[in-house]
């Protein structure tokens, strides 16, 4: 009769989950690359509210990569998580500035005459 230690089962489950997370994160890295490549290939864009759709995926990738780095102890994931975190913060600031400017121009159109 073979006995299996609880620690061995926990270690096996840990690495199975890490491999599943790496698979999902690799898809996220791939899609992030294509998203930024497609945006940059078309030149300058005017702000629109669809840009807000990027803040959640960037923040989620930051969190997932940070947790994977903590679970594995690999420094590479901490660096990638920092990059995703910085992109998330900068993108949110860009969206806030664009939204603020849009609301301002809605109240004060640029070509209107003021009394």
Backbone as a ProteinNet text record, in pm:
[ID]
protein_1_A
[PRIMARY]
XXXXXXXXXXXXXXXXXXXXXXXXXXXXXXXXXXXXXXXXXXXXXXXXXXXXXXXXXXXXXXXXXXXXXXXXXXXXXXXXXXXXXXXXXXXXXXXXXXXXXXXXXXXXXXXXXXX
[TERTIARY]
84.8	0	89.6	56.1	134.6	68.5	151	98.7	144.6	51.6	82	74	180.9	187.7	104.1	40	-39.3	47.5	171.2	261.7	292.6	303.6	329.2	209.4	91.2	-30	-40.5	-11.2	-17.1	85.5	205.7	310.2	270.3	214.7	169.3	58.5	-37.9	-147.6	-96.6	0.3	60.8	118.8	198.8	264.8	169.2	65.7	-36.3	-107.2	-138.6	-203.9	-110.6	18.5	115.3	124.6	126.9	131.7	5.1	-109.9	-234.2	-229.5	-177.5	-165.5	-68.2	42.6	138.9	77.4	-5	-73.6	-165.2	-244.3	-335.8	-260	-152.5	-74	-3.2	41.6	106.4	7.3	-118	-220.6	-239	-234.3	-245.1	-128.3	-6.2	111.6	98.4	55.5	37.8	-64.6	-179.3	-284.5	-246.3	-170.4	-122.6	-30.4	59.8	151.2	73.3	-24.1	-101.3	-187.6	-239.7	-321.1	-237.3	-119.6	-35.3	23.8	56.5	108.4	2.9	-122	-227.2	-255.8	-250.6	-273.8	-160.2	-36.9	77.8	92.7	40.7	57.1	-30.4	-131.7	-221.2	-191.1	-81	-42.6	-119.4	-132.9	-194.8	-346.4	-400.9	-544.5	-603.8	-726.6	-800.7	-862.7	-868.3	-922.4	-1069.8	-1107.8	-1248.7	-1267	-1390.6	-1418.2	-1391.2	-1369.2	-1331	-1193.9	-1112.4	-980.2	-992.1	-1104.3	-1124.5	-1127.3	-1153.5	-1160.7	-1025	-915.6	-782.4	-737.7	-800.5	-751.7	-770.7	-883.5	-908.4	-815.3	-797.7	-705.8	-562.2	-516.4	-379.5	-365.1	-462.4	-457.5	-467.7	-549.1	-562	-433.2	-369.4	-241.5	-134.3	-137.6	-42.8	-60.7	-183.7	-210.5	-175.2	-214.7	-187.3	-37.9	35.1	179	250.2	203.9	264.1	244.2	124	95.5	176.4	189.2	271.1	416.1	465.9	601.9	618.5	516.9	523.9	518.6	435.9	422	545.6	609.3	724.4	856.6	859.8	985	1072.6	1019.1	1094.8	1086.4	1200	1206.9	1150.6	1159.7	1111.2	965	885.5	743.5	719.7	805.1	792.3	822.1	921.6	955.9	842.2	790.2	679.4	556	532.1	418.3	435.4	558.2	582.9	555	593.1	567.1	416.6	345.1	199	134.1	182.5	127.6	148.9	270.4	299.2	212.8	197.5	112.1	-32.6	-78.1	-215.8	-238.2	-144.4	-156.9	-149.4	-52.4	-38.8	-160.7	-213.3	-331.2	-452.7	-465	-576.3	-564.6	-443.5	-422.1	-455.1	-413.1	-445.6	-596.8	-667.2	-813	-879.9	-829.1	-884.8	-864.7	-745.3	-719.2	-807.4	-818.6	-903	-1049.1	-1097.4	-1237.7	-1262.9	-1169	-1182.7	-1184.7	-1094.7	-1091	-1220.4	-1271.6	-1395.2	-1513.3	-1521.6	-1629.3	-1612.7	-1488.2	-1462.7	-1506.2	-1469.1	-1507.9	-1657.9	-1723.7	-1868.1	-1935.5	-1883	-1938.4	-1891.5	-1766.3	-1707.5	-1650.9	-1733.4	-1683.6	-1571.9	-1469.3	-1353.8	-1385.5	-1484.4	-1513.2	-1627.1	-1673.9	-1785.7	-1733.2	-1816.6	-1780.9	-1831.1	-1745.6	-1784.9	-1820.2	-1921.1	-1964.3	-1882.6
-117.7	0	124.4	218.5	340.3	450.9	519.5	633.1	762.1	854.4	984.2	1087.1	1161.9	1265.9	1386.7	1453	1572.3	1681.5	1692.1	1794.1	1767.9	1641.6	1608.6	1644.1	1616.6	1651.5	1803.2	1873.9	2020.2	2075.9	2019.5	2065	2036.3	1920	1885.7	1980	2004.1	2094.6	2236.7	2277.5	2410.5	2426.8	2330.4	2344.2	2323.2	2244.3	2232	2366.1	2431.9	2563.5	2668.6	2662.4	2756.5	2736.4	2612.7	2587.3	2636.8	2619.6	2671.9	2824.6	2886.2	3032.4	3080.3	3009.3	3047	3037	2936.2	2923.1	3043	3079.5	3192.8	3324.9	3340.7	3463.9	3475.3	3362.7	3369.2	3417.2	3376.5	3428.1	3578.3	3623.1	3765.8	3845.4	3791	3858.2	3869.4	3762	3758.1	3861.8	3865.8	3960	4104.5	4126.6	4262	4311.1	4224	4260.9	4300.1	4218.7	4249.7	4374.3	4397.1	4517	4643.3	4646.1	4765.1	4779.1	4667.6	4674.8	4730.5	4690.1	4740.2	4887.6	4929.8	5071.4	5156.7	5112.1	5190.3	5189.5	5090	5082.6	5183.7	5237.9	5333.1	5477.9	5504.7	5642.1	5703.3	5835.2	5909.7	5889.6	5871.2	5851.2	5965.4	6002.6	6097.4	6019.3	6079.5	6010.8	5977.9	5858.4	5820.8	5734.2	5720.6	5653.3	5503	5447.7	5307.3	5279.2	5384.9	5366.8	5317.8	5347.8	5301.5	5149.3	5083	4936.4	4871.3	4945.4	4887.3	4890.3	4970.2	4982.2	4853.5	4786.8	4663.9	4549.5	4520.7	4411.5	4437.3	4561.5	4591	4571.1	4616.2	4596.4	4450.5	4375.2	4232.3	4158.3	4193.3	4130.2	4166.2	4289.3	4328.4	4239.6	4225.7	4147	3999.3	3942.1	3800.1	3773.1	3860.3	3840.6	3859.3	3953	3973.7	3851.2	3795.9	3677.6	3557.5	3542.4	3432.9	3449	3571.3	3595.8	3561.3	3590.9	3556.1	3405.1	3336.1	3191	3114.9	3162.9	3091.4	3142.9	3268.3	3327.8	3375.6	3380	3423	3574.7	3640.2	3786.3	3841.1	3764.7	3809.9	3852.5	3777.5	3810.1	3937	3964.8	4090.4	4209.4	4194.9	4302.7	4324.4	4215.4	4226.7	4285.6	4247.1	4302.6	4452.5	4496.7	4640.6	4715.3	4656.3	4719.4	4728.6	4620.4	4623.1	4722.9	4730.8	4826.2	4969.6	4998.6	5134	5167.3	5071.7	5096.3	5118.7	5045.6	5060.7	5199.1	5244	5377	5486.2	5476.1	5578.1	5580.7	5464.1	5458.7	5518.8	5493.8	5551.6	5703.3	5754	5899.6	5958.2	5890	5935.5	5941	5838.7	5835.6	5944.5	5967.9	6075.3	6211.3	6234.9	6362.5	6377.7	6271.8	6277.8	6299.7	6232.6	6249.4	6389.2	6440	6575.2	6678.5	6663.4	6755.5	6747.5	6627	6609.6	6676.5	6661.5	6726.5	6878.2	6926.4	7070.5	7127.1	7057.5	7107.9	7092.7	7005.8	6994.9	7118.8	7166.7	7287.5	7414.4	7415.3	7533.4	7492.9	7491.4	7452.8	7546.1	7495.2	7576.7	7689.3	7674.7	7776.8	7869.8	7863	7949.1	8083.5	8185.1	8317.8	8331.9	8385.5	8405.1	8551.6	8574.6	8712.6	8772.2
0	0	0	-84.5	-96.5	-16.3	60.9	137.2	70.8	59.9	1.3	111.9	124.5	226.4	181.1	276.4	244	183.6	227.2	174.1	26.9	-10.7	-150.8	-238.5	-189.5	-264.3	-277.6	-170.7	-174.3	-272.9	-273.8	-365.9	-510.8	-535.8	-670.5	-716	-630.5	-663	-686.4	-606.8	-621.8	-762.2	-807.4	-936.9	-1053.6	-1035.4	-1140.1	-1158.7	-1049.4	-1056.4	-1114.8	-1080.6	-1137.8	-1288.9	-1334.9	-1479.2	-1549.2	-1487.6	-1545.4	-1551.7	-1446.1	-1444.5	-1551.3	-1569	-1672.6	-1811.8	-1832.9	-1961.5	-1986	-1887.1	-1902.4	-1916.1	-1839.8	-1849.4	-1983.4	-2038.6	-2169.7	-2275.5	-2264.5	-2355.4	-2334	-2208.4	-2179	-2234.4	-2222.8	-2279.6	-2431.2	-2493.2	-2638.1	-2683.2	-2616.9	-2655.8	-2625.1	-2517.2	-2487.3	-2598	-2642.8	-2751.2	-2876.3	-2915.2	-3035.4	-3018.5	-2900.2	-2877.6	-2894.4	-2832.6	-2844.4	-2984.4	-3048.5	-3185.4	-3280.4	-3262.9	-3351.5	-3325.9	-3200.6	-3169.9	-3225.2	-3207.7	-3253.5	-3405.4	-3473.9	-3619.2	-3692.7	-3628.5	-3693.6	-3659.9	-3594.2	-3566.9	-3451.5	-3458.9	-3349.7	-3349.1	-3228.7	-3212.6	-3131.6	-3166.5	-3084.3	-2968.5	-2850.8	-2733.9	-2754.5	-2713.8	-2706.7	-2582.4	-2539.2	-2411.8	-2415.5	-2531.2	-2541.8	-2483	-2466.6	-2405.1	-2261.1	-2196.7	-2058.8	-2050.8	-2161.5	-2161.1	-2138	-2150.9	-2130.4	-1985	-1900.7	-1762.9	-1684.3	-1701.4	-1625.9	-1666.3	-1796.6	-1831.8	-1787.7	-1797.3	-1753.4	-1603.1	-1526.8	-1382	-1343.4	-1416.3	-1389.2	-1421.6	-1532.9	-1567	-1464.7	-1413.5	-1308.3	-1186.1	-1142.3	-1021.4	-1041.7	-1154.1	-1180.2	-1189.7	-1255.8	-1270.6	-1137.3	-1057	-924.7	-836.4	-837	-755.2	-804.2	-935.6	-988.8	-945.8	-945.3	-897.6	-751.1	-670.4	-528.1	-507.3	-585	-569	-614.6	-721.3	-775.2	-721.2	-677.7	-632.8	-747.4	-867.9	-984.7	-998.1	-1003.2	-1008.5	-1139.5	-1245.1	-1375.9	-1369.5	-1297.1	-1288.9	-1208	-1111.7	-1036.7	-1127	-1213.9	-1307.2	-1407.3	-1462.9	-1558.8	-1490.6	-1365.1	-1290.7	-1270	-1244.5	-1228.7	-1358.4	-1470.4	-1600.5	-1625.5	-1600.1	-1617.1	-1521	-1398.2	-1302.2	-1346.8	-1396.5	-1445.1	-1566.5	-1658.5	-1775.4	-1733.9	-1633.9	-1586.8	-1527.4	-1445.1	-1383.4	-1489.5	-1581.1	-1685.4	-1777.9	-1811.6	-1898.7	-1828.6	-1698.7	-1622.9	-1617.5	-1597.3	-1596.9	-1733.7	-1841	-1976.1	-1996.3	-1951.3	-1966	-1882.3	-1761.8	-1678.4	-1743.7	-1798.2	-1865.6	-1989.3	-2068.4	-2187.7	-2154.5	-2051.5	-2011.1	-1956.5	-1877.1	-1822.4	-1934	-2031.5	-2144.2	-2225.1	-2244	-2319.8	-2249.6	-2118.4	-2042.7	-2047.9	-2037.5	-2044.2	-2179.7	-2288.8	-2421.3	-2446.1	-2371.4	-2384	-2324.5	-2210.5	-2148.5	-2218.2	-2263.2	-2327.4	-2463.6	-2566.6	-2699.8	-2745.1	-2812.4	-2849.3	-2946.6	-3033.5	-3134.3	-3096.1	-2973.9	-2935.1	-2886.6	-2902.3	-2852.9	-2710.8	-2626.1	-2486.3	-2464.3	-2383.1	-2354.1	-2244.5
[MASK]
+++++++++++++++++++++++++++++++++++++++++++++++++++++++++++++++++++++++++++++++++++++++++++++++++++++++++++++++++++

